[in-house]
Short mmCIF file of C-alpha atoms in Angstrom, two decimals:
data_model
loop_
_atom_site.label_atom_id
_atom_site.label_comp_id
_atom_site.label_asym_id
_atom_site.label_seq_id
_atom_site.Cartn_x
_atom_site.Cartn_y
_atom_site.Cartn_z
CA MET A 34 -9.21 4.88 5.22
CA ILE A 35 -7.74 1.93 3.97
CA ILE A 36 -9.29 1.09 0.31
CA THR A 37 -9.29 -2.74 -0.38
CA LYS A 38 -8.93 -4.17 -3.97
CA ASN A 39 -11.15 -6.82 -5.42
CA PRO A 40 -9.25 -9.69 -7.29
CA GLU A 41 -9.80 -7.81 -10.62
CA GLU A 42 -8.20 -4.88 -9.51
CA ILE A 43 -5.34 -6.45 -7.77
CA GLU A 44 -4.62 -8.19 -11.28
CA LEU A 45 -4.73 -4.64 -12.76
CA MET A 46 -2.23 -3.59 -10.33
CA ARG A 47 -0.18 -6.67 -11.00
CA GLU A 48 0.08 -5.35 -14.49
CA SER A 49 1.29 -1.85 -13.33
CA ALA A 50 3.74 -3.28 -10.82
CA LEU A 51 5.25 -5.68 -13.59
CA ILE A 52 5.71 -2.83 -15.94
CA VAL A 53 7.95 -1.16 -13.10
CA SER A 54 9.65 -4.50 -12.73
CA LYS A 55 10.55 -4.71 -16.40
CA THR A 56 11.56 -1.15 -16.63
CA LEU A 57 14.22 -1.82 -13.63
CA GLY A 58 15.21 -4.98 -15.54
CA MET A 59 15.94 -2.91 -18.81
CA LEU A 60 17.92 -0.52 -17.09
CA ALA A 61 20.07 -3.07 -15.04
CA PRO A 62 22.81 -3.82 -17.71
CA HIS A 63 23.25 0.01 -18.34
CA ILE A 64 24.04 1.06 -14.69
CA LYS A 65 27.73 1.25 -14.98
CA PRO A 66 30.52 3.66 -14.60
CA GLY A 67 30.30 6.53 -17.22
CA VAL A 68 26.58 6.30 -17.62
CA THR A 69 24.40 9.44 -16.30
CA THR A 70 21.12 9.06 -14.27
CA LEU A 71 19.51 11.49 -16.89
CA GLU A 72 20.21 8.87 -19.51
CA LEU A 73 18.79 6.27 -17.60
CA ASP A 74 15.76 8.47 -16.90
CA LYS A 75 15.00 9.10 -20.30
CA MET A 76 15.32 5.37 -21.18
CA ALA A 77 12.87 4.50 -18.37
CA GLU A 78 10.21 7.18 -19.67
CA GLU A 79 10.25 5.88 -23.10
CA PHE A 80 10.18 2.19 -22.17
CA ILE A 81 7.20 2.95 -19.80
CA ARG A 82 5.28 4.49 -22.47
CA ASP A 83 6.02 2.01 -25.03
CA HIS A 84 4.46 -0.58 -22.66
CA GLY A 85 0.97 1.50 -22.55
CA ALA A 86 1.43 3.22 -19.29
CA GLU A 87 2.53 6.58 -18.06
CA PRO A 88 5.40 7.43 -15.78
CA GLY A 89 4.03 7.54 -12.46
CA PHE A 90 6.40 10.09 -10.80
CA LEU A 91 6.74 12.74 -13.55
CA GLY A 92 4.79 15.76 -12.44
CA MET A 93 3.66 14.15 -9.30
CA TYR A 94 4.08 17.19 -6.55
CA ASP A 95 5.99 18.70 -9.62
CA PHE A 96 8.85 16.21 -9.61
CA PRO A 97 10.68 16.87 -12.72
CA ASN A 98 11.42 13.37 -13.82
CA SER A 99 10.30 9.85 -14.33
CA LEU A 100 12.77 8.31 -11.91
CA CYS A 101 14.05 9.10 -8.33
CA MET A 102 17.78 8.26 -8.68
CA SER A 103 19.52 8.46 -5.39
CA PRO A 104 23.45 7.57 -5.38
CA ASN A 105 25.55 6.60 -2.17
CA ALA A 106 24.48 8.91 0.65
CA GLN A 107 21.25 10.01 -0.90
CA VAL A 108 18.47 8.15 0.74
CA VAL A 109 15.65 8.78 -1.65
CA HIS A 110 14.06 11.22 -4.12
CA GLY A 111 17.34 12.07 -6.00
CA ILE A 112 16.85 13.98 -9.11
CA PRO A 113 18.54 12.68 -12.43
CA ASN A 114 21.31 14.56 -13.68
CA ASP A 115 24.24 14.78 -16.11
CA LYS A 116 26.82 13.32 -13.49
CA PRO A 117 28.43 10.06 -14.98
CA MET A 118 28.20 7.29 -12.31
CA GLU A 119 31.53 6.10 -10.88
CA GLU A 120 32.97 2.58 -10.05
CA GLY A 121 32.13 1.81 -6.47
CA ASP A 122 28.75 3.98 -6.21
CA ILE A 123 25.67 2.40 -5.39
CA ILE A 124 22.15 3.94 -6.91
CA SER A 125 18.75 3.61 -5.63
CA ILE A 126 16.42 3.55 -8.52
CA ASP A 127 12.65 4.24 -7.57
CA CYS A 128 10.26 3.88 -10.39
CA GLY A 129 6.58 4.25 -10.72
CA ALA A 130 4.06 3.67 -13.52
CA LEU A 131 0.20 4.42 -14.12
CA LYS A 132 -1.80 1.84 -16.12
CA ASN A 133 -5.48 1.10 -16.27
CA GLY A 134 -6.13 3.64 -13.36
CA PHE A 135 -3.61 1.86 -10.93
CA TYR A 136 -0.11 2.72 -9.81
CA GLY A 137 2.95 0.45 -9.57
CA ASP A 138 5.51 1.77 -7.45
CA HIS A 139 8.81 -0.30 -6.48
CA ALA A 140 12.63 0.32 -6.08
CA TYR A 141 16.12 -1.39 -6.18
CA THR A 142 19.58 -0.48 -4.93
CA PHE A 143 21.95 -1.25 -7.87
CA GLU A 144 25.89 -1.67 -7.27
CA VAL A 145 27.94 0.18 -10.08
CA GLY A 146 30.92 -2.17 -10.59
CA GLU A 147 32.48 -3.37 -7.53
CA VAL A 148 31.58 -1.72 -4.14
CA LYS A 149 33.18 -1.97 -0.70
CA PRO A 150 32.44 -5.02 1.23
CA GLU A 151 30.72 -3.04 4.08
CA VAL A 152 28.47 -1.44 1.32
CA LYS A 153 27.67 -4.88 -0.18
CA GLU A 154 26.66 -6.12 3.41
CA LEU A 155 24.37 -2.93 3.77
CA LEU A 156 22.67 -3.83 0.30
CA ASP A 157 22.09 -7.47 1.24
CA ALA A 158 20.85 -6.89 4.81
CA THR A 159 18.54 -4.08 3.64
CA LYS A 160 16.89 -6.40 0.98
CA GLU A 161 16.62 -9.16 3.37
CA SER A 162 14.75 -6.76 5.57
CA LEU A 163 12.24 -6.21 2.84
CA TYR A 164 11.39 -9.87 2.97
CA VAL A 165 11.23 -9.96 6.77
CA GLY A 166 8.87 -7.12 6.88
CA ILE A 167 6.66 -8.70 3.87
CA ARG A 168 6.36 -11.94 6.13
CA GLU A 169 4.59 -9.94 8.67
CA PHE A 170 2.26 -8.70 6.14
CA LYS A 171 -0.57 -11.35 6.96
CA ALA A 172 -4.05 -11.67 8.35
CA GLY A 173 -4.57 -10.86 12.23
CA ASN A 174 -1.33 -8.56 12.14
CA ARG A 175 -0.68 -4.79 12.15
CA VAL A 176 1.38 -2.04 10.70
CA GLY A 177 3.75 -2.16 13.76
CA ASP A 178 4.44 -5.80 13.28
CA VAL A 179 5.83 -5.27 9.85
CA GLY A 180 7.85 -1.96 11.30
CA TYR A 181 9.16 -4.05 13.97
CA ALA A 182 10.50 -6.77 12.05
CA ILE A 183 12.56 -4.53 9.88
CA GLN A 184 13.64 -2.53 12.57
CA LYS A 185 14.84 -5.42 14.47
CA TYR A 186 16.68 -7.12 11.71
CA THR A 187 18.69 -3.92 10.50
CA GLU A 188 19.32 -2.39 13.95
CA ASP A 189 20.64 -5.80 15.14
CA ARG A 190 23.17 -5.15 12.27
CA GLY A 191 24.12 -1.78 13.59
CA TYR A 192 22.34 0.04 10.88
CA GLY A 193 20.14 3.29 11.28
CA VAL A 194 16.48 2.74 10.13
CA VAL A 195 15.27 6.30 8.47
CA ARG A 196 12.18 7.53 10.68
CA GLU A 197 10.70 10.51 8.51
CA LEU A 198 10.18 8.44 5.07
CA VAL A 199 7.79 5.51 5.20
CA GLY A 200 6.19 2.91 2.80
CA HIS A 201 2.50 3.42 2.07
CA GLY A 202 -0.51 1.87 0.76
CA LEU A 203 -0.89 1.81 -3.16
CA GLY A 204 -3.81 1.61 -5.50
CA ALA A 205 -5.58 4.46 -7.84
CA THR A 206 -3.27 6.97 -6.09
CA MET A 207 0.19 6.60 -5.30
CA HIS A 208 -0.09 7.26 -1.70
CA GLU A 209 -3.00 5.77 0.18
CA ASP A 210 -3.54 4.63 3.71
CA PRO A 211 -1.77 3.29 5.71
CA GLU A 212 1.51 4.43 6.21
CA MET A 213 4.05 1.76 6.58
CA PRO A 214 7.06 2.58 8.68
CA ASN A 215 10.12 0.63 8.95
CA TYR A 216 10.10 0.87 12.72
CA GLY A 217 7.58 0.17 15.24
CA LYS A 218 5.86 -1.97 18.06
CA ARG A 219 4.33 -5.25 17.53
CA GLY A 220 0.20 -5.03 17.79
CA ARG A 221 0.26 -1.47 17.04
CA GLY A 222 -1.27 0.39 14.29
CA LYS A 223 -4.01 -0.41 11.67
CA LYS A 224 -5.13 -3.82 11.19
CA PHE A 225 -4.20 -5.61 7.85
CA LEU A 226 -7.37 -6.28 5.71
CA GLU A 227 -8.00 -8.87 2.95
CA GLY A 228 -7.39 -7.16 -0.34
CA MET A 229 -5.10 -4.54 0.87
CA VAL A 230 -2.23 -3.39 -1.14
CA VAL A 231 1.03 -1.86 0.01
CA ALA A 232 4.50 -0.44 -0.77
CA ILE A 233 6.89 -1.82 1.65
CA GLU A 234 10.15 -0.11 1.35
CA PRO A 235 13.05 -0.10 3.88
CA MET A 236 15.17 2.79 3.80
CA ILE A 237 18.34 1.87 5.71
CA ASN A 238 21.63 3.53 6.62
CA LEU A 239 24.97 2.40 7.02
CA GLY A 240 25.43 5.04 9.99
CA THR A 241 23.07 7.34 11.77
CA LYS A 242 19.45 7.12 10.96
CA ARG A 243 19.14 10.98 10.64
CA ILE A 244 18.86 12.54 7.43
CA LYS A 245 18.89 16.16 5.77
CA GLN A 246 17.41 17.60 2.75
CA LEU A 247 19.12 19.63 -0.17
CA PRO A 248 17.99 23.01 -1.20
CA ASP A 249 16.48 21.27 -4.39
CA GLY A 250 13.51 20.43 -2.18
CA TRP A 251 13.53 16.79 -2.81
CA THR A 252 17.03 14.98 -2.33
CA ILE A 253 17.18 13.44 0.94
CA LEU A 254 20.66 12.65 2.28
CA THR A 255 21.95 10.91 5.21
CA ALA A 256 23.18 13.31 8.01
CA ASP A 257 26.73 11.76 8.33
CA ASN A 258 27.06 11.12 4.52
CA LYS A 259 27.37 7.71 4.67
CA PRO A 260 25.67 5.24 2.20
CA SER A 261 22.06 4.31 2.41
CA ALA A 262 20.08 1.47 0.75
CA HIS A 263 16.39 1.12 -0.40
CA PHE A 264 14.37 -1.75 -1.68
CA GLU A 265 10.81 -1.63 -2.36
CA HIS A 266 7.98 -4.08 -3.14
CA ASP A 267 4.24 -4.08 -4.04
CA VAL A 268 2.45 -6.54 -1.80
CA ALA A 269 -1.07 -7.55 -1.96
CA LEU A 270 -2.82 -9.29 1.02
CA VAL A 271 -4.66 -12.43 -0.65
CA ASP A 272 -6.22 -15.20 1.23
CA GLY A 273 -4.67 -13.72 4.40
CA LYS A 274 -0.99 -13.84 2.94
CA PRO A 275 1.26 -11.51 1.46
CA GLN A 276 1.50 -11.90 -2.24
CA LEU A 277 4.21 -10.09 -4.49
CA LEU A 278 2.88 -7.87 -7.31
CA SER A 279 6.23 -6.88 -8.34
CA THR A 280 9.49 -8.87 -8.82
CA PHE A 281 13.01 -8.52 -9.06
CA ASP A 282 13.36 -11.36 -11.52
CA TYR A 283 13.96 -9.15 -14.38
CA ILE A 284 16.83 -7.39 -12.71
CA TYR A 285 18.31 -10.86 -11.99
CA GLU A 286 17.62 -11.81 -15.28
CA SER A 287 19.49 -9.07 -16.84
CA LEU A 288 22.50 -9.40 -14.53
CA GLY A 289 22.78 -13.48 -14.68
CA ILE A 290 21.99 -13.60 -11.05
CA GLU A 291 19.89 -16.64 -9.81
CA SER A 292 17.57 -16.28 -6.98
CA ASP A 293 14.63 -17.77 -5.23
CA GLU A 294 14.19 -15.19 -2.66
CA GLU A 295 10.53 -14.18 -4.00
CA HIS A 296 9.34 -17.87 -4.57
CA GLU A 297 7.17 -17.81 -0.95
CA PHE A 298 5.35 -14.88 -1.79
CA LYS A 299 4.24 -15.41 -5.56
CA ALA A 300 0.77 -16.47 -6.82
CA GLN A 301 0.35 -20.19 -7.84
CA VAL A 302 -2.34 -20.33 -10.81
CA TYR A 303 -2.76 -23.69 -12.48
CA GLY A 304 0.40 -24.88 -10.83
CA LYS A 305 2.35 -22.10 -12.61
CA GLU A 306 4.24 -19.35 -10.54
CA LEU A 307 3.31 -15.98 -11.71
#
């Protein structure tokens, strides 16, 4: 059952989402060769708690850390460890925060130093596919419209779309209805309702769409060990249109990147962009 949110609840969810956004922005300048994912995880937990929230992932389903840290061929759910990152790595950081009874949950795949051109192209295409999907999260559309848009955009470029892992509704629990696959058929699936909040999160592989799992019971890898990219935003359906609750702006500010990619999805209040 889809649980819609009223305007007040959506604003509380925005607050939770922005704590995650600020956490990723805080981490961004520290993502460089020689730094361990465990160090980043400790920094994130402290930052989240200092901002009056609780780490959303820590202890959920017995997950041992605050961040899912998935480098290179790891798709998602990687466990932070003491292995230093290396030049040319990529690292997906998926973060959650719980505040005021609602979750924020989104992700960004970072470059560690200079990466190969084909890997950079994968990251750019995966991130763009996120916005391609968000544009289809609107009144009158269905789950399959978002999945179809992401699938077509990425498969047209030769990439593999992970099937077993999907986005999801978000609210007082981390995973609500509906599931949001990154593949599908137009006009199929549950219809979008005003006040819905979902986490849309393309997980796109440089090679095969197939995956495997490590014995730790968490870490998901590409079956061919080629790199995978993962980007995620929290999005509310407001006045029939998609509105971002999360933002990558804090990341871009930390890294000195100029971008207007989110502009069309941001709320306007009294003429000011949120």
